Coordinates of C-alpha atoms in Angstrom, one line a residue:
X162 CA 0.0 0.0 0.0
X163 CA 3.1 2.2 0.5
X164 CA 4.2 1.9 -2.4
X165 CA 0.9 2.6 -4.1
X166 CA 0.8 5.6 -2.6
X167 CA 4.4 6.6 -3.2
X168 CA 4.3 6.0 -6.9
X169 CA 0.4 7.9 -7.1
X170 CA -0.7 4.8 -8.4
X171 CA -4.6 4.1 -8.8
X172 CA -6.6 2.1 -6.2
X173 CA -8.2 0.6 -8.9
X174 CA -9.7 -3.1 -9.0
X175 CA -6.8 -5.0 -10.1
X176 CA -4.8 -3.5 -7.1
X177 CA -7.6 -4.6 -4.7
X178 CA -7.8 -8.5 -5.8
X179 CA -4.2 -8.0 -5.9
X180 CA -4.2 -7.3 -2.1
X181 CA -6.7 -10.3 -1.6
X182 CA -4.2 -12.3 -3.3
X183 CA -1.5 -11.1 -1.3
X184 CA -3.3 -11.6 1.8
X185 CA -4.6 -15.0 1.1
X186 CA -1.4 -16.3 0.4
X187 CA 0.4 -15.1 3.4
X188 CA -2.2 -17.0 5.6
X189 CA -2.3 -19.7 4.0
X190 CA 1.5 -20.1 5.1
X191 CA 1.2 -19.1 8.3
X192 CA -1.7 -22.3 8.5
X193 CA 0.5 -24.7 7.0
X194 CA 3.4 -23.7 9.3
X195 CA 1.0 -23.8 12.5
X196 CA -0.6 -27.1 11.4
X197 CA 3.1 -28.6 10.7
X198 CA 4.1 -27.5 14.4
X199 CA 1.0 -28.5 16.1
X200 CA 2.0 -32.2 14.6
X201 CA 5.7 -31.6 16.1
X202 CA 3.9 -30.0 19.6
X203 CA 1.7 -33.4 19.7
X204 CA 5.6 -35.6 19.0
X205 CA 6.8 -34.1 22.3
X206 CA 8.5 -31.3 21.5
X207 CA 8.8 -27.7 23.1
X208 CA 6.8 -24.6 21.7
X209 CA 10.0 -23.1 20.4
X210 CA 11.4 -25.8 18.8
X211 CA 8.7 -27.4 17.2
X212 CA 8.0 -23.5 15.9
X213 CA 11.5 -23.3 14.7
X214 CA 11.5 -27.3 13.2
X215 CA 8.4 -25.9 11.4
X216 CA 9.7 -22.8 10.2
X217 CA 12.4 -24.2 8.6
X218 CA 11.0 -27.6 6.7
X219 CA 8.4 -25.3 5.6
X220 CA 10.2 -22.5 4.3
X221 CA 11.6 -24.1 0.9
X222 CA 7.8 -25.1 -0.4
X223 CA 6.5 -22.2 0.9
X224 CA 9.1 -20.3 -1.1
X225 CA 8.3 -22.6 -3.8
X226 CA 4.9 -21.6 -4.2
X227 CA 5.2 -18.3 -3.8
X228 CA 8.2 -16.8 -6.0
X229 CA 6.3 -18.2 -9.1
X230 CA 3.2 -16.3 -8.0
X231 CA 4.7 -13.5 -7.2
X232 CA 6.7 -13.7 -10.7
X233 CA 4.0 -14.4 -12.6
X234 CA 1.6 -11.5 -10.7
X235 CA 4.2 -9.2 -11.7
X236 CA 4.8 -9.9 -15.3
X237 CA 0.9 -9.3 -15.7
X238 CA 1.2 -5.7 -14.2
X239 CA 4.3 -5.2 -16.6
X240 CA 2.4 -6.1 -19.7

């Protein structure tokens, strides 16, 4: 949104779903990492670790999924 504002850009429709997008992707990261260490929690394991454990076998697929939406969301506002 700050940089919306910064560049005078329009808040137009496309930058509205794009926020949706944006916001719907983020949470369903932050699900799949809570699910993942609820599963570690119920092995045995501490808060903090099975956060961290979590964290970190989730990051690469989550990274996965989202630099080729991000990518492909930006070569449609290029065009």
């Amino acid at each position: 949104i700050l940089a919306q504002i910064s560049r005078h850009f329009d808040n137009n429709l496309y930058t509205q779903v794009g926020l949706v997008l944006m916001i719907a992707l983020a949470s369903k990261n932050a699900i799949l990492v809570v699910e993942f260490a609820r599963e570690l929690r119920n092995e045995g394991k501490t808060i903090i670790e099975a956060a961290v454990e979590a964290t970190r076998q989730r990051f690469r697929p989550i990274l996965s999924t989202t630099a080729p939406s991000f990518f492909l969301a930006s070569m449609g506002c290029a065009i």
